[in-house]
Amino acid sequence: QVQLVESGGGLVQPGGSLRLSCAASGSIFSINAMGWYRQIPGKERDLVATITDDGSTNYAASVKGRFTISRDNAKNTVYLQMNSLKPDDTAVYYCNADLYTVRFARMNYWGQGTQVTVSS
Protein backbone atom coordinates (compact mmCIF):
# COMPACT_ATOMS: atom_id res chain seq x y z
CA GLN A 1 0.00 0.00 0.00
CA VAL A 2 1.21 3.49 -0.86
CA GLN A 3 0.07 6.80 0.57
CA LEU A 4 0.65 10.37 -0.56
CA VAL A 5 0.16 12.96 2.18
CA GLU A 6 -0.02 16.61 1.21
CA SER A 7 0.42 19.67 3.40
CA GLY A 8 0.91 23.41 3.14
CA GLY A 9 -2.31 24.69 1.63
CA GLY A 10 -4.25 27.61 3.02
CA LEU A 11 -5.45 31.15 2.50
CA VAL A 12 -3.07 33.76 1.14
CA GLN A 13 -3.40 37.27 -0.24
CA PRO A 14 -2.70 38.02 -3.90
CA GLY A 15 1.03 38.38 -4.43
CA GLY A 16 1.79 36.09 -1.52
CA SER A 17 3.56 32.74 -1.36
CA LEU A 18 2.83 29.21 -0.22
CA ARG A 19 4.84 26.02 -0.20
CA LEU A 20 3.13 22.68 -0.70
CA SER A 21 4.69 19.38 0.34
CA CYS A 22 3.77 15.81 -0.54
CA ALA A 23 5.38 12.81 1.11
CA ALA A 24 5.02 9.33 -0.35
CA SER A 25 5.25 6.32 1.94
CA GLY A 26 4.57 2.61 1.94
CA SER A 27 5.62 -0.24 -0.31
CA ILE A 28 7.71 1.85 -2.70
CA PHE A 29 10.63 0.50 -4.68
CA SER A 30 11.29 3.62 -6.72
CA ILE A 31 9.49 6.76 -7.87
CA ASN A 32 9.66 7.87 -11.48
CA ALA A 33 7.84 11.17 -11.82
CA MET A 34 6.03 13.23 -9.21
CA GLY A 35 3.81 16.15 -9.88
CA TRP A 36 1.17 18.63 -8.85
CA TYR A 37 -2.23 19.10 -10.44
CA ARG A 38 -5.10 21.41 -9.54
CA GLN A 39 -8.83 21.37 -9.90
CA ILE A 40 -11.67 23.84 -9.40
CA PRO A 41 -15.31 22.74 -9.05
CA GLY A 42 -16.87 21.74 -12.35
CA LYS A 43 -13.53 21.68 -14.19
CA GLU A 44 -11.06 18.98 -15.12
CA ARG A 45 -7.92 18.38 -13.12
CA ASP A 46 -5.08 20.29 -14.80
CA LEU A 47 -1.33 19.84 -14.75
CA VAL A 48 0.61 22.39 -12.71
CA ALA A 49 4.13 20.95 -12.70
CA THR A 50 5.97 17.65 -12.87
CA ILE A 51 9.48 16.50 -12.02
CA THR A 52 11.21 13.28 -13.04
CA ASP A 53 13.61 11.20 -10.99
CA ASP A 54 16.56 12.90 -12.69
CA GLY A 55 15.22 16.37 -11.96
CA SER A 56 13.71 17.32 -15.30
CA THR A 57 10.77 19.65 -14.82
CA ASN A 58 7.69 20.67 -16.77
CA TYR A 59 5.32 23.54 -15.97
CA ALA A 60 1.96 24.75 -17.12
CA ALA A 61 2.31 28.02 -19.02
CA SER A 62 0.14 29.81 -16.46
CA VAL A 63 2.56 29.14 -13.60
CA LYS A 64 5.94 29.24 -15.34
CA GLY A 65 8.22 31.74 -13.66
CA ARG A 66 6.09 31.87 -10.50
CA PHE A 67 6.03 28.26 -9.28
CA THR A 68 8.99 25.95 -8.66
CA ILE A 69 8.75 22.19 -8.26
CA SER A 70 11.47 20.25 -6.48
CA ARG A 71 11.91 16.85 -4.86
CA ASP A 72 13.93 15.12 -2.19
CA ASN A 73 14.46 11.58 -3.42
CA ALA A 74 15.79 10.40 -0.07
CA LYS A 75 12.52 11.43 1.57
CA ASN A 76 10.21 10.51 -1.35
CA THR A 77 8.87 14.05 -1.09
CA VAL A 78 7.92 16.61 -3.69
CA TYR A 79 7.50 20.33 -3.08
CA LEU A 80 5.77 23.16 -4.90
CA GLN A 81 6.94 26.67 -4.09
CA MET A 82 4.26 29.08 -5.25
CA ASN A 83 5.13 32.78 -5.49
CA SER A 84 3.26 35.80 -6.82
CA LEU A 85 -0.01 33.99 -6.27
CA LYS A 86 -3.10 35.18 -8.12
CA PRO A 87 -6.81 34.63 -7.43
CA ASP A 88 -6.86 32.37 -10.51
CA ASP A 89 -4.51 30.00 -8.67
CA THR A 90 -7.32 29.18 -6.23
CA ALA A 91 -8.01 25.45 -6.46
CA VAL A 92 -7.58 22.11 -4.76
CA TYR A 93 -4.02 20.97 -5.41
CA TYR A 94 -3.33 17.26 -5.80
CA CYS A 95 -0.04 15.44 -5.61
CA ASN A 96 0.64 12.59 -8.04
CA ALA A 97 3.31 9.90 -8.13
CA ASP A 98 4.24 7.43 -10.87
CA LEU A 99 6.18 4.67 -9.15
CA TYR A 100 7.22 1.05 -8.88
CA THR A 101 6.08 -0.88 -5.84
CA VAL A 102 8.24 -3.40 -4.01
CA ARG A 103 6.51 -6.04 -6.15
CA PHE A 104 7.78 -4.16 -9.24
CA ALA A 105 4.31 -3.16 -10.31
CA ARG A 106 4.13 0.25 -11.96
CA MET A 107 1.37 2.24 -10.28
CA ASN A 108 -0.01 5.76 -10.21
CA TYR A 109 -1.22 7.35 -6.99
CA TRP A 110 -2.97 10.57 -5.97
CA GLY A 111 -2.96 12.47 -2.72
CA GLN A 112 -6.12 13.59 -0.98
CA GLY A 113 -5.79 17.20 -2.12
CA THR A 114 -5.08 20.45 -0.29
CA GLN A 115 -7.04 23.67 -0.74
CA VAL A 116 -5.23 26.81 -1.85
CA THR A 117 -7.25 30.03 -1.73
CA VAL A 118 -5.85 33.32 -3.00
CA SER A 119 -8.02 36.19 -1.87
CA SER A 120 -7.81 39.59 -0.23
PDB file of C-alpha atoms in Angstrom:
ATOM      1  CA  GLN A   1       0.000   0.000   0.000  1.00  0.00           C
ATOM      2  CA  VAL A   2       1.213   3.487  -0.865  1.00  0.00           C
ATOM      3  CA  GLN A   3       0.068   6.799   0.571  1.00  0.00           C
ATOM      4  CA  LEU A   4       0.652  10.374  -0.558  1.00  0.00           C
ATOM      5  CA  VAL A   5       0.162  12.957   2.176  1.00  0.00           C
ATOM      6  CA  GLU A   6      -0.016  16.611   1.210  1.00  0.00           C
ATOM      7  CA  SER A   7       0.415  19.669   3.402  1.00  0.00           C
ATOM      8  CA  GLY A   8       0.906  23.407   3.142  1.00  0.00           C
ATOM      9  CA  GLY A   9      -2.314  24.686   1.635  1.00  0.00           C
ATOM     10  CA  GLY A  10      -4.254  27.613   3.017  1.00  0.00           C
ATOM     11  CA  LEU A  11      -5.455  31.152   2.500  1.00  0.00           C
ATOM     12  CA  VAL A  12      -3.066  33.759   1.136  1.00  0.00           C
ATOM     13  CA  GLN A  13      -3.403  37.265  -0.243  1.00  0.00           C
ATOM     14  CA  PRO A  14      -2.702  38.022  -3.903  1.00  0.00           C
ATOM     15  CA  GLY A  15       1.026  38.380  -4.430  1.00  0.00           C
ATOM     16  CA  GLY A  16       1.794  36.094  -1.523  1.00  0.00           C
ATOM     17  CA  SER A  17       3.556  32.741  -1.363  1.00  0.00           C
ATOM     18  CA  LEU A  18       2.826  29.214  -0.223  1.00  0.00           C
ATOM     19  CA  ARG A  19       4.839  26.020  -0.197  1.00  0.00           C
ATOM     20  CA  LEU A  20       3.131  22.677  -0.697  1.00  0.00           C
ATOM     21  CA  SER A  21       4.694  19.381   0.343  1.00  0.00           C
ATOM     22  CA  CYS A  22       3.765  15.808  -0.542  1.00  0.00           C
ATOM     23  CA  ALA A  23       5.376  12.809   1.111  1.00  0.00           C
ATOM     24  CA  ALA A  24       5.022   9.326  -0.352  1.00  0.00           C
ATOM     25  CA  SER A  25       5.247   6.321   1.944  1.00  0.00           C
ATOM     26  CA  GLY A  26       4.569   2.610   1.945  1.00  0.00           C
ATOM     27  CA  SER A  27       5.623  -0.240  -0.312  1.00  0.00           C
ATOM     28  CA  ILE A  28       7.711   1.849  -2.704  1.00  0.00           C
ATOM     29  CA  PHE A  29      10.631   0.502  -4.679  1.00  0.00           C
ATOM     30  CA  SER A  30      11.295   3.624  -6.718  1.00  0.00           C
ATOM     31  CA  ILE A  31       9.495   6.764  -7.866  1.00  0.00           C
ATOM     32  CA  ASN A  32       9.660   7.874 -11.483  1.00  0.00           C
ATOM     33  CA  ALA A  33       7.842  11.173 -11.824  1.00  0.00           C
ATOM     34  CA  MET A  34       6.034  13.226  -9.213  1.00  0.00           C
ATOM     35  CA  GLY A  35       3.806  16.154  -9.881  1.00  0.00           C
ATOM     36  CA  TRP A  36       1.168  18.630  -8.849  1.00  0.00           C
ATOM     37  CA  TYR A  37      -2.230  19.102 -10.443  1.00  0.00           C
ATOM     38  CA  ARG A  38      -5.095  21.405  -9.543  1.00  0.00           C
ATOM     39  CA  GLN A  39      -8.832  21.368  -9.899  1.00  0.00           C
ATOM     40  CA  ILE A  40     -11.666  23.837  -9.396  1.00  0.00           C
ATOM     41  CA  PRO A  41     -15.307  22.737  -9.048  1.00  0.00           C
ATOM     42  CA  GLY A  42     -16.865  21.743 -12.352  1.00  0.00           C
ATOM     43  CA  LYS A  43     -13.533  21.679 -14.185  1.00  0.00           C
ATOM     44  CA  GLU A  44     -11.064  18.979 -15.122  1.00  0.00           C
ATOM     45  CA  ARG A  45      -7.920  18.384 -13.118  1.00  0.00           C
ATOM     46  CA  ASP A  46      -5.078  20.287 -14.799  1.00  0.00           C
ATOM     47  CA  LEU A  47      -1.332  19.836 -14.753  1.00  0.00           C
ATOM     48  CA  VAL A  48       0.605  22.392 -12.708  1.00  0.00           C
ATOM     49  CA  ALA A  49       4.126  20.948 -12.703  1.00  0.00           C
ATOM     50  CA  THR A  50       5.970  17.646 -12.868  1.00  0.00           C
ATOM     51  CA  ILE A  51       9.478  16.498 -12.023  1.00  0.00           C
ATOM     52  CA  THR A  52      11.207  13.280 -13.039  1.00  0.00           C
ATOM     53  CA  ASP A  53      13.608  11.201 -10.986  1.00  0.00           C
ATOM     54  CA  ASP A  54      16.559  12.898 -12.690  1.00  0.00           C
ATOM     55  CA  GLY A  55      15.217  16.368 -11.956  1.00  0.00           C
ATOM     56  CA  SER A  56      13.709  17.318 -15.305  1.00  0.00           C
ATOM     57  CA  THR A  57      10.770  19.649 -14.822  1.00  0.00           C
ATOM     58  CA  ASN A  58       7.693  20.666 -16.765  1.00  0.00           C
ATOM     59  CA  TYR A  59       5.320  23.541 -15.968  1.00  0.00           C
ATOM     60  CA  ALA A  60       1.957  24.751 -17.124  1.00  0.00           C
ATOM     61  CA  ALA A  61       2.311  28.022 -19.018  1.00  0.00           C
ATOM     62  CA  SER A  62       0.144  29.813 -16.463  1.00  0.00           C
ATOM     63  CA  VAL A  63       2.558  29.138 -13.598  1.00  0.00           C
ATOM     64  CA  LYS A  64       5.936  29.240 -15.344  1.00  0.00           C
ATOM     65  CA  GLY A  65       8.219  31.744 -13.657  1.00  0.00           C
ATOM     66  CA  ARG A  66       6.089  31.874 -10.502  1.00  0.00           C
ATOM     67  CA  PHE A  67       6.033  28.257  -9.280  1.00  0.00           C
ATOM     68  CA  THR A  68       8.985  25.951  -8.659  1.00  0.00           C
ATOM     69  CA  ILE A  69       8.747  22.192  -8.261  1.00  0.00           C
ATOM     70  CA  SER A  70      11.474  20.246  -6.483  1.00  0.00           C
ATOM     71  CA  ARG A  71      11.908  16.852  -4.862  1.00  0.00           C
ATOM     72  CA  ASP A  72      13.929  15.120  -2.190  1.00  0.00           C
ATOM     73  CA  ASN A  73      14.463  11.578  -3.424  1.00  0.00           C
ATOM     74  CA  ALA A  74      15.793  10.400  -0.067  1.00  0.00           C
ATOM     75  CA  LYS A  75      12.516  11.434   1.569  1.00  0.00           C
ATOM     76  CA  ASN A  76      10.208  10.506  -1.345  1.00  0.00           C
ATOM     77  CA  THR A  77       8.871  14.055  -1.091  1.00  0.00           C
ATOM     78  CA  VAL A  78       7.924  16.612  -3.695  1.00  0.00           C
ATOM     79  CA  TYR A  79       7.501  20.332  -3.078  1.00  0.00           C
ATOM     80  CA  LEU A  80       5.769  23.160  -4.896  1.00  0.00           C
ATOM     81  CA  GLN A  81       6.938  26.674  -4.092  1.00  0.00           C
ATOM     82  CA  MET A  82       4.258  29.084  -5.249  1.00  0.00           C
ATOM     83  CA  ASN A  83       5.126  32.780  -5.488  1.00  0.00           C
ATOM     84  CA  SER A  84       3.258  35.803  -6.821  1.00  0.00           C
ATOM     85  CA  LEU A  85      -0.014  33.995  -6.270  1.00  0.00           C
ATOM     86  CA  LYS A  86      -3.102  35.182  -8.117  1.00  0.00           C
ATOM     87  CA  PRO A  87      -6.811  34.628  -7.427  1.00  0.00           C
ATOM     88  CA  ASP A  88      -6.863  32.368 -10.514  1.00  0.00           C
ATOM     89  CA  ASP A  89      -4.512  30.000  -8.667  1.00  0.00           C
ATOM     90  CA  THR A  90      -7.323  29.181  -6.228  1.00  0.00           C
ATOM     91  CA  ALA A  91      -8.008  25.448  -6.463  1.00  0.00           C
ATOM     92  CA  VAL A  92      -7.583  22.111  -4.761  1.00  0.00           C
ATOM     93  CA  TYR A  93      -4.021  20.971  -5.409  1.00  0.00           C
ATOM     94  CA  TYR A  94      -3.330  17.256  -5.798  1.00  0.00           C
ATOM     95  CA  CYS A  95      -0.036  15.442  -5.606  1.00  0.00           C
ATOM     96  CA  ASN A  96       0.644  12.592  -8.041  1.00  0.00           C
ATOM     97  CA  ALA A  97       3.312   9.897  -8.131  1.00  0.00           C
ATOM     98  CA  ASP A  98       4.242   7.435 -10.871  1.00  0.00           C
ATOM     99  CA  LEU A  99       6.180   4.673  -9.145  1.00  0.00           C
ATOM    100  CA  TYR A 100       7.223   1.052  -8.884  1.00  0.00           C
ATOM    101  CA  THR A 101       6.080  -0.883  -5.836  1.00  0.00           C
ATOM    102  CA  VAL A 102       8.240  -3.402  -4.010  1.00  0.00           C
ATOM    103  CA  ARG A 103       6.508  -6.036  -6.147  1.00  0.00           C
ATOM    104  CA  PHE A 104       7.782  -4.164  -9.236  1.00  0.00           C
ATOM    105  CA  ALA A 105       4.312  -3.164 -10.306  1.00  0.00           C
ATOM    106  CA  ARG A 106       4.130   0.249 -11.961  1.00  0.00           C
ATOM    107  CA  MET A 107       1.367   2.240 -10.283  1.00  0.00           C
ATOM    108  CA  ASN A 108      -0.011   5.763 -10.214  1.00  0.00           C
ATOM    109  CA  TYR A 109      -1.218   7.351  -6.991  1.00  0.00           C
ATOM    110  CA  TRP A 110      -2.973  10.570  -5.972  1.00  0.00           C
ATOM    111  CA  GLY A 111      -2.957  12.472  -2.722  1.00  0.00           C
ATOM    112  CA  GLN A 112      -6.122  13.594  -0.983  1.00  0.00           C
ATOM    113  CA  GLY A 113      -5.790  17.200  -2.117  1.00  0.00           C
ATOM    114  CA  THR A 114      -5.084  20.450  -0.294  1.00  0.00           C
ATOM    115  CA  GLN A 115      -7.039  23.670  -0.738  1.00  0.00           C
ATOM    116  CA  VAL A 116      -5.228  26.807  -1.854  1.00  0.00           C
ATOM    117  CA  THR A 117      -7.250  30.029  -1.733  1.00  0.00           C
ATOM    118  CA  VAL A 118      -5.850  33.316  -3.001  1.00  0.00           C
ATOM    119  CA  SER A 119      -8.022  36.195  -1.870  1.00  0.00           C
ATOM    120  CA  SER A 120      -7.808  39.587  -0.232  1.00  0.00           C
TER     121      SER A 120
END
